[in-house]
GROMACS .gro file of N, CA and C in nm:
model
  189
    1UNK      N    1  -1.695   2.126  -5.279
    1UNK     CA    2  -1.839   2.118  -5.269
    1UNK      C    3  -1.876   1.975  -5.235
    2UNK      N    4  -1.953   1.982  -5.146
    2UNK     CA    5  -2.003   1.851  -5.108
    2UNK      C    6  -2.101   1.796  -5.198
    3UNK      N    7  -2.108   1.633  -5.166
    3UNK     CA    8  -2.221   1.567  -5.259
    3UNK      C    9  -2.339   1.578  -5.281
    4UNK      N   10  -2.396   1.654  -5.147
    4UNK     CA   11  -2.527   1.673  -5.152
    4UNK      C   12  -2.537   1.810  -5.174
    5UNK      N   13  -2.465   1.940  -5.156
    5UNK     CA   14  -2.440   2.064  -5.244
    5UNK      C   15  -2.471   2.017  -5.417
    6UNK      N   16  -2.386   1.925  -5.420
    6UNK     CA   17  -2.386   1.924  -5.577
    6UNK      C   18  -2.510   1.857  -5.643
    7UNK      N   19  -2.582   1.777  -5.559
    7UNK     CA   20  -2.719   1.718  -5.637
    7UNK      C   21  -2.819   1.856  -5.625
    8UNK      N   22  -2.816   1.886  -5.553
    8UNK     CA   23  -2.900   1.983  -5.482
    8UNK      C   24  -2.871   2.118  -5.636
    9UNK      N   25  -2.766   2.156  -5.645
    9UNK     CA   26  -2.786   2.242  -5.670
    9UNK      C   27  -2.807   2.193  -5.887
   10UNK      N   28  -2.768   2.067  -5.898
   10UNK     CA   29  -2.779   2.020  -5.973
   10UNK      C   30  -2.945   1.961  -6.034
   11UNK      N   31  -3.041   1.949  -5.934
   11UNK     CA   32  -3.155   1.946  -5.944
   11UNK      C   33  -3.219   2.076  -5.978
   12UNK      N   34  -3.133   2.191  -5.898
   12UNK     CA   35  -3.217   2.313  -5.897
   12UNK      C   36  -3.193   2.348  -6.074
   13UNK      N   37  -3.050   2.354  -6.108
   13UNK     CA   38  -3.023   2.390  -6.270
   13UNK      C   39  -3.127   2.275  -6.369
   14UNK      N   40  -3.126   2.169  -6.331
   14UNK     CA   41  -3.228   2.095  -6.431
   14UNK      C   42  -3.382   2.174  -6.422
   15UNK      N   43  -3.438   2.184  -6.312
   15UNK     CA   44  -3.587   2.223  -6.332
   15UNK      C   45  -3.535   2.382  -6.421
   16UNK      N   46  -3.481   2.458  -6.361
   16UNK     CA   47  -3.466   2.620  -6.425
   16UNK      C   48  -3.457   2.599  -6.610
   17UNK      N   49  -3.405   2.486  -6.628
   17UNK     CA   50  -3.369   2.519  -6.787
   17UNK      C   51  -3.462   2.397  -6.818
   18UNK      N   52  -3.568   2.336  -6.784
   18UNK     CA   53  -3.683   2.292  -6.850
   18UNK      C   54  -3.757   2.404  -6.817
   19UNK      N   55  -3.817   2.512  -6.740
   19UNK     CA   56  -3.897   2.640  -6.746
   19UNK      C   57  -3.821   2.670  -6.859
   20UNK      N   58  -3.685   2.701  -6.850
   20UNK     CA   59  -3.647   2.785  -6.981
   20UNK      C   60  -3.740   2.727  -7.082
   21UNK      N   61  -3.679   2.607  -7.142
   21UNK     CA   62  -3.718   2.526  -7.235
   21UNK      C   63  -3.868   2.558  -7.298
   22UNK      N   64  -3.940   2.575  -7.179
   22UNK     CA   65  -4.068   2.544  -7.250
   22UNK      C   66  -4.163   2.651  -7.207
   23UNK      N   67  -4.051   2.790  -7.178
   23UNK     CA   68  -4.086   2.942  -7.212
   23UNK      C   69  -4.047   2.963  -7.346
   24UNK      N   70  -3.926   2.925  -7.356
   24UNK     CA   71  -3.867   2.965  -7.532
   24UNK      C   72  -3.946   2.907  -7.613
   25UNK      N   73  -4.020   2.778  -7.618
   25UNK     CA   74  -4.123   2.707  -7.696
   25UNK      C   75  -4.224   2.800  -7.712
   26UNK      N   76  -4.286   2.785  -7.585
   26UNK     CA   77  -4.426   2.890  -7.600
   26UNK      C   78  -4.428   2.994  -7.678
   27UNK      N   79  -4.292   3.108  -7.645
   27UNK     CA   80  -4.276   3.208  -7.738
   27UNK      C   81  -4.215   3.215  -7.890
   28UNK      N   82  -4.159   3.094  -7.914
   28UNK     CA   83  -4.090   3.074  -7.989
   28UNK      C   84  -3.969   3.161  -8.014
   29UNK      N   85  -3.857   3.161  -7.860
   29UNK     CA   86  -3.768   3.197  -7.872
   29UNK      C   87  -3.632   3.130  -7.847
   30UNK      N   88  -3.560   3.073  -7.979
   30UNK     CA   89  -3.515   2.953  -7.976
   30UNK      C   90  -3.348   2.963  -7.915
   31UNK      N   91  -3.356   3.070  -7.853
   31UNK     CA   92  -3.211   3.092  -7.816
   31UNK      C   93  -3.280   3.022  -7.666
   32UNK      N   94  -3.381   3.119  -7.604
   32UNK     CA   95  -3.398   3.107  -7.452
   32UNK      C   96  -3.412   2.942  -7.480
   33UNK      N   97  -3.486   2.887  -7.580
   33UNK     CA   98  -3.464   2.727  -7.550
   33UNK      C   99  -3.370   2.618  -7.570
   34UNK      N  100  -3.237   2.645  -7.589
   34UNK     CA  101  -3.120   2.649  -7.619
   34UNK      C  102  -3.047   2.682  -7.515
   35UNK      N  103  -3.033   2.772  -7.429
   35UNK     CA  104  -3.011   2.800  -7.321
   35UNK      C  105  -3.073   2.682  -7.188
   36UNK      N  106  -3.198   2.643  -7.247
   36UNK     CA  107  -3.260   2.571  -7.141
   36UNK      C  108  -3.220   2.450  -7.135
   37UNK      N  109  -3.195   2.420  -7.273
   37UNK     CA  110  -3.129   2.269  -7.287
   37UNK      C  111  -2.966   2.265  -7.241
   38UNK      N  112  -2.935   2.367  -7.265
   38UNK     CA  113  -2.767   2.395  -7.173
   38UNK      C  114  -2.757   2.381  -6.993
   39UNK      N  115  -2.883   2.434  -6.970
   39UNK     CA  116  -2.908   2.441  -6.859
   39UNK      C  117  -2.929   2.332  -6.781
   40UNK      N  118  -3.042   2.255  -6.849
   40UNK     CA  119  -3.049   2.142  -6.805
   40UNK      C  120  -2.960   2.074  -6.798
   41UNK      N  121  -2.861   2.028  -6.908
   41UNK     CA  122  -2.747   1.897  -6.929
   41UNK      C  123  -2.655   1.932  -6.771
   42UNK      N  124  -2.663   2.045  -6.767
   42UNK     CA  125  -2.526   2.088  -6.666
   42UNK      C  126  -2.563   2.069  -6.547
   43UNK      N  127  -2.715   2.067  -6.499
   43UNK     CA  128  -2.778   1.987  -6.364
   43UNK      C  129  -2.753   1.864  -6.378
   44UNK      N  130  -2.799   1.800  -6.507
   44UNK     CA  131  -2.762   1.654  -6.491
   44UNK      C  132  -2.624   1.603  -6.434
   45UNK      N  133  -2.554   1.689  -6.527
   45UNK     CA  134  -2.374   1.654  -6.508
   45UNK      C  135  -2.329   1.708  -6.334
   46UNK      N  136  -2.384   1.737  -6.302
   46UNK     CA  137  -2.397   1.778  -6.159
   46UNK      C  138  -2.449   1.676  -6.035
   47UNK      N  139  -2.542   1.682  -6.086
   47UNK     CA  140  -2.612   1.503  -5.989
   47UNK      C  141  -2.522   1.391  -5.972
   48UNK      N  142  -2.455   1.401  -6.106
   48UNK     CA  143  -2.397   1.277  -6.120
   48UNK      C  144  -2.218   1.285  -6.076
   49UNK      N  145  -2.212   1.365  -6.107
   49UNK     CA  146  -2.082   1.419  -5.984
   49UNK      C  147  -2.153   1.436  -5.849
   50UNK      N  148  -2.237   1.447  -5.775
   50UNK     CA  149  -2.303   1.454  -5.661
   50UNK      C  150  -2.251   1.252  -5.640
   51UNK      N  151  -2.354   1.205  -5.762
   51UNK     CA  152  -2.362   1.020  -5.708
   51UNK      C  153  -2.230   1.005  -5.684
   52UNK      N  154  -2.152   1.068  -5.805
   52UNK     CA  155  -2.036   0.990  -5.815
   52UNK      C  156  -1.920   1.006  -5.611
   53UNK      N  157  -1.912   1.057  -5.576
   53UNK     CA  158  -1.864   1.112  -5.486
   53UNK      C  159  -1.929   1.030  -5.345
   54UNK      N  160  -2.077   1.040  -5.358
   54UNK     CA  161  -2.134   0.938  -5.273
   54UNK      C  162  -2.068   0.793  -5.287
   55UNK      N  163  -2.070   0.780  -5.412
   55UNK     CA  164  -2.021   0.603  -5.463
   55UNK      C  165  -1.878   0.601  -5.363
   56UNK      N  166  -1.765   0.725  -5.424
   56UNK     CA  167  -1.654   0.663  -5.369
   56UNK      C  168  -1.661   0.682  -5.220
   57UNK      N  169  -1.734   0.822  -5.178
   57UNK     CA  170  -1.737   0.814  -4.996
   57UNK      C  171  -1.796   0.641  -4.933
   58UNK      N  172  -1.890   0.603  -5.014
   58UNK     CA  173  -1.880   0.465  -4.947
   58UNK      C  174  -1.796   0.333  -4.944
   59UNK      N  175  -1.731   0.406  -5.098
   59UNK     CA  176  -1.603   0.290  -5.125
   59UNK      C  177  -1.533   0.288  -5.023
   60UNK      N  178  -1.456   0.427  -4.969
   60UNK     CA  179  -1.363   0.464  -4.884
   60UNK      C  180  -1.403   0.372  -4.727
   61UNK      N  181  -1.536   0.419  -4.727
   61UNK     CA  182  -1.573   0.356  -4.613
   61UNK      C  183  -1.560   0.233  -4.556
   62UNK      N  184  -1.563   0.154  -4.659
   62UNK     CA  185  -1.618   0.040  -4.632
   62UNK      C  186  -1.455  -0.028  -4.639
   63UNK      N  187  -1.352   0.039  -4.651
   63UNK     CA  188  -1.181   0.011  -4.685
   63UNK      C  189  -1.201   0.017  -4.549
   0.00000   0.00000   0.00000
């Protein structure tokens, strides 16, 4: 998967599990917001494998 696959799809999982988040609030259903906070971390951890990959494609580059 490419770097920009992975931010991309890593942005998309962060917004989905803050909706979660703060559907499960509203209703007070603390699994769906639990889920959202799972959701979210794993976009984050995604972006950042996205940067990280950018970082070394320019390391490489610049060798």
């Amino acid at each position: 998967m490419g770097s920009t696959s992975d931010k991309i799809k890593g942005v998309a999982n962060e917004a989905a599990g803050n909706i979660k988040q703060g559907v499960g609030k509203v209703t007070g259903n603390d699994r769906m917001r639990a889920e959202g906070v799972m959701q979210e971390k794993k976009g984050e951890a995604q972006q950042a494998v996205g940067k990280a990959k950018d970082a070394l494609k320019k390391g490489i580059d610049k060798a």
